[in-house]
Amino acid sequence: MKTVLNTSIEIYNKTVPNRIVFQPMEGCDGTFDGGIDVLTRRRYIRFAESGAGIIWFEATAVSAEGRANPRQLYINEKTADSFKMLVAEMKKVCLETNGFEPLIIVQLTHSGRFSKPNGTPEPIVAYRNELWEKGKENQPYVIATDDYCKSVSQKYGVAAKLALEAGFDGIDVKCCHGYLFNEFLSAYNRRGAYGGSFENRTRLYFECIDAVKNSVGNGAFVTTRFNACDCFPYPYGYGVDENNNIDLTQAKLIIEKLVEKGMEIIDITLGNPYLIPHINRPCMNSPEDGKVGLQRIYDVTKELKDEFPEVKIVSSGLTYPGENAMEYAEKLINENVCDFAGFGRMTFAYPEFYKDYLKNGKLEKNKVCLKCSKCTELMRNGTVAGCPIRDGEVYLPYYNKFVLKKSEG
Ligand SMILES: Cc1cc2nc3c(=O)[nH]c(=O)nc-3n(C[C@H](O)[C@H](O)[C@H](O)COP(=O)(O)O)c2cc1C
């Protein structure tokens, strides 16, 4: 069928055949040393078959202490070959199935406050934050020192080089969802080189982007998944004014710098999946109607796209409309909100959704994501993430065991 989603677009002198992006979705299913394991491979081969033009590989740690869980992917000398094999296989599968090679971007991350490398919290924070720490004040918090920050950019450089050698087309320096770089953007009261002024709060993020660029040269492009606003009440987080209204002034200043650094595509997101998940991913059983959340993402993304028409924007949160997700994605592109439609939870529930839409002009009601948050529950309960409803054969046993705590047999 004819759809704007199936039109090609150029980025970094490469032609992407369609507007579908599979957003980064952590599966928490790597090997303990951070390499690709059986379920990781299964997910990404399904993604490669999907026909999406861009596959944005999940959060992948650059250092052991910054892993979000003991099975988070972690690219290092020992694991890099497993990434290389998977990327090559994905390209081959997509070429054979769909007639093109997708762009594959890896999201490099340091989980900062949400680091749990050994399965229990070992936060590394930009500053102490009452909102976050309520009830958890006695937990040990390591404040990232200025020297530690300097070491992080080195780690990004090393990881980026390995990612380039593994065959990734692009490197995402992740700055969203409350992880380390995102938290630094609101380090208003931190002293020293990485806190206080706008220049200081953005220093770590920009240093790491520069380190990645230096490391990969022209071999891979550098991009970012970026929180336009954190949506915490003032003065926590960044991106809201004193009346708690969203204020994108700082996000615009940051994007201006990102453009100067040569970024042609930016993946826009907002909120925080731990404290206010409904803002990041409109869902059922939420404090607000999902349509309100969807509209918030629309408004924020549109304001940024209007300000930076030359930047290719990926929109987030497109799973919520369920059966109507593709029509909603078309609307966003037609209304110039974004250039790419990014899907997260739908990719776990229904990876062949784009092909079904091209073939039948609609999505299948009994295959779409139900926005029930069970994939998140799996992750928060320390096991592998997937869809226990639509992909129940694989993930329901994990849901029963780790979330419902039902014993087997
Ligand atoms: C289980 C799970 C894992 C996720 N992992 C990541 C991740 O690794 N990196 C990231 O930037 N966002 C991650 N997200 C957020 C999604 O990419 C996406 O922004 C969010 O689900 C909203 O989009 P959707 O409505 O299409 O699901 C994750 C979300 C879920 C539910």
Short mmCIF file of C-alpha atoms and ligand atoms in Angstrom, two decimals:
data_model
loop_
_atom_site.label_atom_id
_atom_site.label_comp_id
_atom_site.label_asym_id
_atom_site.label_seq_id
_atom_site.Cartn_x
_atom_site.Cartn_y
_atom_site.Cartn_z
CA MET A 1 0.00 0.00 0.00
CA LYS A 2 1.05 3.60 -0.52
CA THR A 3 2.09 5.37 2.67
CA VAL A 4 4.42 8.18 3.64
CA LEU A 5 6.03 5.66 6.01
CA ASN A 6 7.36 3.84 2.98
CA THR A 7 9.17 6.81 1.45
CA SER A 8 12.94 7.04 1.47
CA ILE A 9 15.01 9.74 3.12
CA GLU A 10 18.70 10.67 3.20
CA ILE A 11 20.87 10.95 6.29
CA TYR A 12 24.64 11.21 6.29
CA ASN A 13 24.64 10.53 2.53
CA LYS A 14 22.89 7.22 3.07
CA THR A 15 19.42 6.42 1.83
CA VAL A 16 17.06 4.99 4.41
CA PRO A 17 14.24 3.26 2.51
CA ASN A 18 11.45 4.01 4.98
CA ARG A 19 10.55 6.01 8.06
CA ILE A 20 10.30 3.18 10.57
CA VAL A 21 12.71 3.18 13.51
CA PHE A 22 12.88 0.33 15.99
CA GLN A 23 13.69 2.27 19.14
CA PRO A 24 16.28 1.06 21.64
CA MET A 25 14.63 -1.52 23.90
CA GLU A 26 16.67 -3.23 26.57
CA GLY A 27 16.17 -6.95 26.77
CA CYS A 28 18.38 -7.48 29.87
CA ASP A 29 19.37 -10.76 28.26
CA GLY A 30 23.08 -10.43 27.45
CA THR A 31 25.77 -12.70 28.82
CA PHE A 32 27.13 -11.78 32.23
CA ASP A 33 30.19 -10.23 30.62
CA GLY A 34 27.96 -8.09 28.41
CA GLY A 35 27.96 -9.99 25.11
CA ILE A 36 25.12 -11.15 22.88
CA ASP A 37 23.24 -14.18 24.21
CA VAL A 38 20.52 -16.43 22.75
CA LEU A 39 17.53 -14.18 23.46
CA THR A 40 19.42 -11.06 22.39
CA ARG A 41 20.11 -12.66 19.04
CA ARG A 42 16.52 -13.85 18.69
CA ARG A 43 15.20 -10.31 19.27
CA TYR A 44 17.53 -8.65 16.81
CA ILE A 45 17.04 -11.16 14.04
CA ARG A 46 13.28 -10.63 14.37
CA PHE A 47 13.95 -6.88 14.17
CA ALA A 48 16.14 -7.35 11.08
CA GLU A 49 13.33 -9.26 9.37
CA SER A 50 10.83 -6.49 10.19
CA GLY A 51 11.72 -4.20 7.29
CA ALA A 52 12.43 -1.18 9.53
CA GLY A 53 14.86 1.27 7.92
CA ILE A 54 16.67 1.98 11.19
CA ILE A 55 17.30 -0.41 14.03
CA TRP A 56 18.42 1.50 17.10
CA PHE A 57 20.25 -1.02 19.25
CA GLU A 58 19.45 -0.91 22.96
CA ALA A 59 21.36 0.76 25.80
CA THR A 60 24.85 -0.75 25.75
CA ALA A 61 27.19 0.05 28.62
CA VAL A 62 30.63 1.57 28.12
CA SER A 63 31.86 0.50 31.55
CA ALA A 64 31.22 -2.27 34.08
CA GLU A 65 30.23 0.05 36.93
CA GLY A 66 27.70 1.89 34.71
CA ARG A 67 25.64 -1.18 33.77
CA ALA A 68 21.93 -1.02 34.63
CA ASN A 69 21.74 -4.74 35.37
CA PRO A 70 24.10 -7.72 35.36
CA ARG A 71 22.87 -8.77 31.92
CA GLN A 72 22.91 -5.36 30.25
CA LEU A 73 24.91 -5.37 27.05
CA TYR A 74 28.42 -4.04 27.57
CA ILE A 75 30.77 -3.57 24.64
CA ASN A 76 34.39 -4.30 25.54
CA GLU A 77 37.40 -6.18 24.17
CA LYS A 78 35.95 -9.50 25.30
CA THR A 79 32.43 -9.06 23.94
CA ALA A 80 32.97 -6.97 20.79
CA ASP A 81 33.14 -10.00 18.50
CA SER A 82 29.67 -11.13 19.55
CA PHE A 83 28.31 -7.71 18.51
CA LYS A 84 30.19 -7.94 15.22
CA MET A 85 28.68 -11.33 14.43
CA LEU A 86 25.17 -10.14 15.24
CA VAL A 87 25.41 -6.91 13.23
CA ALA A 88 26.68 -8.84 10.19
CA GLU A 89 23.90 -11.39 10.57
CA MET A 90 21.25 -8.67 10.90
CA LYS A 91 22.44 -6.94 7.74
CA LYS A 92 22.47 -10.21 5.84
CA VAL A 93 19.01 -11.23 7.06
CA CYS A 94 17.53 -7.82 6.22
CA LEU A 95 19.14 -7.80 2.79
CA GLU A 96 17.86 -11.29 1.99
CA THR A 97 14.39 -10.64 3.42
CA ASN A 98 13.79 -7.03 2.48
CA GLY A 99 16.32 -6.19 -0.21
CA PHE A 100 18.25 -3.57 1.73
CA GLU A 101 20.60 -3.22 4.68
CA PRO A 102 19.12 -1.25 7.59
CA LEU A 103 21.04 1.46 9.38
CA ILE A 104 22.05 0.02 12.73
CA ILE A 105 22.80 2.49 15.50
CA VAL A 106 24.15 1.47 18.90
CA GLN A 107 23.10 3.38 22.01
CA LEU A 108 26.10 3.84 24.29
CA THR A 109 25.19 4.45 27.90
CA HIS A 110 26.32 5.01 31.45
CA SER A 111 23.41 4.30 33.78
CA GLY A 112 24.54 6.73 36.48
CA ARG A 113 21.92 6.83 39.23
CA PHE A 114 20.39 3.60 37.93
CA SER A 115 23.59 1.56 37.86
CA LYS A 116 23.01 -1.95 39.18
CA PRO A 117 25.95 -3.91 37.80
CA ASN A 118 25.57 -6.66 40.38
CA GLY A 119 21.79 -6.70 40.62
CA THR A 120 21.40 -4.21 43.51
CA PRO A 121 21.61 -0.40 43.29
CA GLU A 122 25.12 1.07 43.09
CA PRO A 123 24.21 4.60 42.03
CA ILE A 124 26.78 6.96 40.58
CA VAL A 125 25.14 10.38 40.71
CA ALA A 126 25.78 13.91 39.51
CA TYR A 127 24.31 15.30 42.74
CA ARG A 128 22.09 14.28 45.64
CA ASN A 129 18.40 14.66 44.80
CA GLU A 130 15.70 14.64 47.48
CA LEU A 131 12.99 13.69 45.04
CA TRP A 132 14.79 10.56 43.97
CA GLU A 133 16.23 9.61 47.28
CA LYS A 134 13.09 9.82 49.43
CA GLY A 135 13.04 6.62 51.48
CA LYS A 136 16.40 5.54 50.07
CA GLU A 137 18.60 8.08 51.87
CA ASN A 138 20.68 5.37 53.53
CA GLN A 139 21.66 3.71 50.29
CA PRO A 140 25.33 4.35 49.40
CA TYR A 141 25.59 7.06 46.73
CA VAL A 142 28.81 7.68 44.85
CA ILE A 143 29.04 11.19 43.49
CA ALA A 144 30.84 11.19 40.15
CA THR A 145 33.93 13.34 40.78
CA ASP A 146 35.30 15.64 38.10
CA ASP A 147 38.16 13.17 37.59
CA TYR A 148 35.68 10.35 37.17
CA CYS A 149 33.82 12.42 34.56
CA LYS A 150 37.03 12.86 32.62
CA SER A 151 37.54 9.09 32.64
CA VAL A 152 34.02 8.54 31.27
CA SER A 153 34.78 10.30 27.99
CA GLN A 154 37.78 8.01 27.52
CA LYS A 155 35.50 5.01 28.05
CA TYR A 156 33.12 6.35 25.43
CA GLY A 157 35.99 6.71 22.98
CA VAL A 158 37.08 3.10 23.50
CA ALA A 159 33.52 1.72 23.26
CA ALA A 160 32.83 3.75 20.12
CA LYS A 161 35.92 2.37 18.40
CA LEU A 162 34.80 -1.18 19.19
CA ALA A 163 31.29 -0.36 17.95
CA LEU A 164 32.70 0.96 14.69
CA GLU A 165 34.75 -2.21 14.26
CA ALA A 166 31.64 -4.26 15.02
CA GLY A 167 29.96 -2.70 11.98
CA PHE A 168 27.48 -0.27 13.55
CA ASP A 169 26.60 2.57 11.20
CA GLY A 170 25.92 5.08 13.93
CA ILE A 171 26.76 5.72 17.57
CA ASP A 172 24.19 7.23 19.93
CA VAL A 173 25.58 9.10 22.91
CA LYS A 174 22.54 8.58 25.10
CA CYS A 175 21.33 11.57 27.09
CA CYS A 176 17.86 10.72 28.32
CA HIS A 177 15.63 9.05 30.90
CA GLY A 178 17.63 10.20 33.93
CA TYR A 179 20.83 8.32 33.14
CA LEU A 180 24.21 9.92 33.79
CA PHE A 181 24.47 12.63 31.11
CA ASN A 182 20.79 13.51 31.43
CA GLU A 183 21.17 13.93 35.18
CA PHE A 184 24.14 16.26 34.69
CA LEU A 185 21.93 18.63 32.68
CA SER A 186 20.14 19.51 35.92
CA ALA A 187 23.25 19.68 38.15
CA TYR A 188 22.47 23.32 38.95
CA ASN A 189 23.85 23.09 42.47
CA ARG A 190 26.91 20.99 41.77
CA ARG A 191 30.25 22.76 42.17
CA GLY A 192 33.25 22.48 39.88
CA ALA A 193 33.64 22.02 36.16
CA TYR A 194 30.53 19.88 35.63
CA GLY A 195 27.86 21.78 37.56
CA GLY A 196 26.16 25.15 37.79
CA SER A 197 26.31 27.01 34.48
CA PHE A 198 24.81 25.72 31.23
CA GLU A 199 28.33 25.28 29.89
CA ASN A 200 29.33 23.17 32.89
CA ARG A 201 26.16 21.04 33.02
CA THR A 202 26.51 20.10 29.36
CA ARG A 203 30.28 19.58 29.56
CA LEU A 204 30.26 15.83 30.22
CA TYR A 205 27.75 15.15 27.44
CA PHE A 206 29.63 17.24 24.88
CA GLU A 207 33.04 15.88 25.94
CA CYS A 208 31.76 12.36 25.35
CA ILE A 209 30.28 13.26 21.97
CA ASP A 210 33.65 14.74 20.98
CA ALA A 211 35.47 11.66 22.27
CA VAL A 212 33.22 9.41 20.18
CA LYS A 213 33.64 11.60 17.10
CA ASN A 214 37.42 11.57 17.46
CA SER A 215 37.40 7.86 17.93
CA VAL A 216 35.27 6.91 14.91
CA GLY A 217 36.24 9.68 12.46
CA ASN A 218 34.17 9.31 9.31
CA GLY A 219 33.65 5.60 9.87
CA ALA A 220 30.33 5.98 11.67
CA PHE A 221 27.96 8.85 12.32
CA VAL A 222 27.30 10.20 15.80
CA THR A 223 23.78 10.83 17.03
CA THR A 224 21.92 11.04 20.30
CA ARG A 225 18.72 10.01 22.05
CA PHE A 226 17.91 13.15 23.89
CA ASN A 227 15.48 14.12 26.66
CA ALA A 228 13.79 17.32 25.62
CA CYS A 229 12.60 17.77 29.22
CA ASP A 230 12.62 15.68 32.37
CA CYS A 231 9.13 16.75 33.52
CA PHE A 232 10.01 16.66 37.23
CA PRO A 233 8.61 19.42 39.39
CA TYR A 234 10.89 22.45 39.64
CA PRO A 235 13.77 22.55 40.72
CA TYR A 236 14.38 18.83 40.10
CA GLY A 237 15.33 17.86 36.61
CA TYR A 238 15.59 20.27 33.71
CA GLY A 239 13.10 21.44 31.13
CA VAL A 240 10.30 22.85 33.29
CA ASP A 241 9.83 26.43 34.48
CA GLU A 242 9.05 27.56 38.03
CA ASN A 243 5.35 26.92 37.42
CA ASN A 244 6.12 23.37 36.30
CA ASN A 245 5.29 24.08 32.67
CA ILE A 246 7.49 22.49 30.05
CA ASP A 247 10.13 24.96 28.89
CA LEU A 248 12.30 23.85 25.98
CA THR A 249 14.71 26.80 26.07
CA GLN A 250 17.64 24.69 27.28
CA ALA A 251 16.83 21.79 25.00
CA LYS A 252 16.98 24.18 22.05
CA LEU A 253 20.35 25.54 23.13
CA ILE A 254 21.65 22.00 23.41
CA ILE A 255 20.31 20.96 20.01
CA GLU A 256 21.92 24.05 18.48
CA LYS A 257 25.28 22.75 19.75
CA LEU A 258 24.51 19.22 18.55
CA VAL A 259 23.86 20.58 15.07
CA GLU A 260 27.16 22.47 15.22
CA LYS A 261 28.77 19.13 16.06
CA GLY A 262 27.35 17.73 12.81
CA MET A 263 24.34 15.75 14.02
CA GLU A 264 21.79 15.19 11.28
CA ILE A 265 19.39 12.94 13.18
CA ILE A 266 18.21 13.18 16.80
CA ASP A 267 15.88 10.83 18.63
CA ILE A 268 13.62 12.90 20.89
CA THR A 269 12.18 11.53 24.11
CA LEU A 270 11.14 12.88 27.50
CA GLY A 271 10.37 12.05 31.10
CA ASN A 272 11.76 9.29 33.21
CA PRO A 273 10.82 5.62 33.08
CA TYR A 274 11.48 5.00 36.78
CA LEU A 275 9.60 7.80 38.54
CA ILE A 276 7.09 8.96 35.89
CA PRO A 277 6.95 6.15 33.31
CA HIS A 278 3.59 7.25 31.87
CA ILE A 279 5.25 10.39 30.47
CA ASN A 280 7.95 8.44 28.71
CA ARG A 281 5.61 5.67 27.50
CA PRO A 282 1.88 6.40 27.68
CA CYS A 283 0.26 3.25 29.08
CA MET A 284 -2.77 1.64 30.72
CA ASN A 285 -3.29 2.08 34.49
CA SER A 286 -1.60 5.45 34.41
CA PRO A 287 -2.12 8.63 36.49
CA GLU A 288 -3.22 10.40 33.30
CA ASP A 289 -5.11 9.37 30.17
CA GLY A 290 -2.61 8.01 27.64
CA LYS A 291 -3.92 10.51 25.08
CA VAL A 292 -2.66 13.34 27.27
CA GLY A 293 0.79 11.77 27.28
CA LEU A 294 0.69 11.24 23.54
CA GLN A 295 -0.23 14.88 22.99
CA ARG A 296 2.63 16.01 25.28
CA ILE A 297 5.13 14.03 23.19
CA TYR A 298 3.56 15.44 20.01
CA ASP A 299 3.78 19.05 21.24
CA VAL A 300 7.36 18.80 22.48
CA THR A 301 8.60 17.04 19.36
CA LYS A 302 6.78 19.48 17.04
CA GLU A 303 8.20 22.52 18.82
CA LEU A 304 11.72 21.16 18.34
CA LYS A 305 11.14 20.13 14.73
CA ASP A 306 9.77 23.61 13.95
CA GLU A 307 12.86 25.16 15.52
CA PHE A 308 15.28 22.82 13.69
CA PRO A 309 13.66 21.93 10.36
CA GLU A 310 16.98 20.74 8.94
CA VAL A 311 17.44 18.06 11.63
CA LYS A 312 15.86 14.65 11.02
CA ILE A 313 13.79 13.94 14.10
CA VAL A 314 12.72 10.55 15.43
CA SER A 315 9.54 10.67 17.51
CA SER A 316 8.97 8.42 20.52
CA GLY A 317 5.95 6.93 22.22
CA LEU A 318 4.16 5.73 19.11
CA THR A 319 2.96 2.41 20.51
CA TYR A 320 0.09 3.86 22.52
CA PRO A 321 -2.43 4.20 19.63
CA GLY A 322 -2.31 0.39 19.28
CA GLU A 323 -4.22 -0.73 16.20
CA ASN A 324 -4.11 2.85 14.89
CA ALA A 325 -0.41 3.35 15.49
CA MET A 326 0.48 3.45 11.81
CA GLU A 327 -2.14 6.03 10.93
CA TYR A 328 -0.90 8.08 13.89
CA ALA A 329 2.69 7.76 12.66
CA GLU A 330 1.60 8.93 9.19
CA LYS A 331 -0.13 11.92 10.75
CA LEU A 332 3.06 12.90 12.61
CA ILE A 333 5.14 12.79 9.47
CA ASN A 334 2.48 14.58 7.38
CA GLU A 335 2.18 17.30 10.02
CA ASN A 336 5.97 17.68 10.06
CA VAL A 337 6.33 16.68 13.69
CA CYS A 338 9.08 14.22 12.85
CA ASP A 339 10.81 12.50 9.95
CA PHE A 340 10.97 9.05 11.49
CA ALA A 341 8.35 7.14 13.47
CA GLY A 342 9.97 5.38 16.42
CA PHE A 343 8.36 2.31 17.94
CA GLY A 344 9.39 0.77 21.25
CA ARG A 345 7.00 -1.66 22.95
CA MET A 346 5.33 -2.57 19.64
CA THR A 347 8.61 -4.12 18.48
CA PHE A 348 8.54 -6.59 21.36
CA ALA A 349 4.87 -7.50 20.91
CA TYR A 350 4.59 -7.48 17.15
CA PRO A 351 7.90 -7.12 15.27
CA GLU A 352 6.26 -7.75 11.88
CA PHE A 353 3.81 -4.87 12.33
CA TYR A 354 5.22 -2.72 9.52
CA LYS A 355 5.05 -5.54 6.97
CA ASP A 356 1.48 -6.35 7.98
CA TYR A 357 0.55 -2.72 7.50
CA LEU A 358 2.12 -2.56 4.04
CA LYS A 359 0.39 -5.79 3.07
CA ASN A 360 -3.07 -5.37 4.63
CA GLY A 361 -3.38 -1.62 5.20
CA LYS A 362 -3.96 -2.23 8.91
CA LEU A 363 -2.45 -3.81 11.98
CA GLU A 364 -3.89 -6.96 13.49
CA LYS A 365 -5.86 -6.26 16.61
CA ASN A 366 -4.80 -9.44 18.34
CA LYS A 367 -1.10 -8.81 17.74
CA VAL A 368 -0.65 -5.17 18.82
CA CYS A 369 0.95 -4.13 22.09
CA LEU A 370 -1.59 -3.75 24.90
CA LYS A 371 0.45 -1.08 26.74
CA CYS A 372 0.13 -3.18 29.88
CA SER A 373 3.74 -2.50 31.03
CA LYS A 374 4.48 -6.19 31.59
CA CYS A 375 7.72 -5.83 29.61
CA THR A 376 8.81 -3.17 32.10
CA GLU A 377 7.71 -5.30 35.04
CA LEU A 378 9.94 -8.11 33.81
CA MET A 379 12.89 -5.76 33.63
CA ARG A 380 12.24 -4.22 37.04
CA ASN A 381 12.02 -7.70 38.56
CA GLY A 382 15.54 -8.43 37.40
CA THR A 383 14.87 -10.74 34.50
CA VAL A 384 14.77 -10.65 30.70
CA ALA A 385 12.41 -8.20 29.00
CA GLY A 386 9.98 -9.14 26.24
CA CYS A 387 6.23 -9.45 25.74
CA PRO A 388 4.66 -12.16 27.92
CA ILE A 389 1.31 -11.65 26.18
CA ARG A 390 2.10 -11.63 22.46
CA ASP A 391 5.34 -13.59 22.73
CA GLY A 392 4.15 -15.74 25.59
CA GLU A 393 5.88 -18.95 24.63
CA VAL A 394 9.20 -17.32 25.41
CA TYR A 395 8.37 -14.66 28.01
CA LEU A 396 5.35 -15.89 29.97
CA PRO A 397 7.42 -18.40 31.97
CA TYR A 398 9.71 -15.53 33.03
CA TYR A 399 6.69 -13.41 33.97
CA ASN A 400 5.21 -16.21 36.07
CA LYS A 401 8.47 -16.93 37.81
CA PHE A 402 9.94 -13.46 38.39
CA VAL A 403 6.90 -11.17 38.57
CA LEU A 404 4.09 -13.39 39.83
CA LYS A 405 6.62 -15.53 41.74
CA LYS A 406 4.75 -18.67 40.80
CA SER A 407 6.77 -21.81 41.18
CA GLU A 408 7.00 -24.09 38.16
CA GLY A 409 5.04 -27.33 37.85
C1 LIG B 1 11.32 -2.83 28.30
C2 LIG B 1 11.78 -1.50 27.82
C3 LIG B 1 13.12 -1.29 27.56
C4 LIG B 1 13.56 -0.04 27.09
N1 LIG B 1 14.89 0.14 26.83
C5 LIG B 1 15.33 1.35 26.38
C6 LIG B 1 16.69 1.54 26.05
O1 LIG B 1 17.53 0.65 26.10
N2 LIG B 1 17.06 2.80 25.64
C7 LIG B 1 16.17 3.83 25.51
O2 LIG B 1 16.55 4.93 25.13
N3 LIG B 1 14.86 3.63 25.77
C8 LIG B 1 14.42 2.44 26.19
N4 LIG B 1 13.09 2.24 26.41
C9 LIG B 1 12.13 3.29 26.03
C10 LIG B 1 11.61 3.02 24.60
O3 LIG B 1 12.63 3.11 23.64
C11 LIG B 1 10.48 4.00 24.19
O4 LIG B 1 10.95 5.32 24.24
C12 LIG B 1 9.25 3.89 25.07
O5 LIG B 1 8.86 2.56 25.25
C13 LIG B 1 8.07 4.69 24.45
O6 LIG B 1 7.84 4.28 23.12
P1 LIG B 1 6.65 3.26 22.73
O7 LIG B 1 5.36 3.94 23.09
O8 LIG B 1 6.76 3.04 21.27
O9 LIG B 1 6.86 2.02 23.53
C14 LIG B 1 12.62 1.00 26.90
C15 LIG B 1 11.28 0.78 27.17
C16 LIG B 1 10.84 -0.45 27.62
C17 LIG B 1 9.37 -0.64 27.86
#
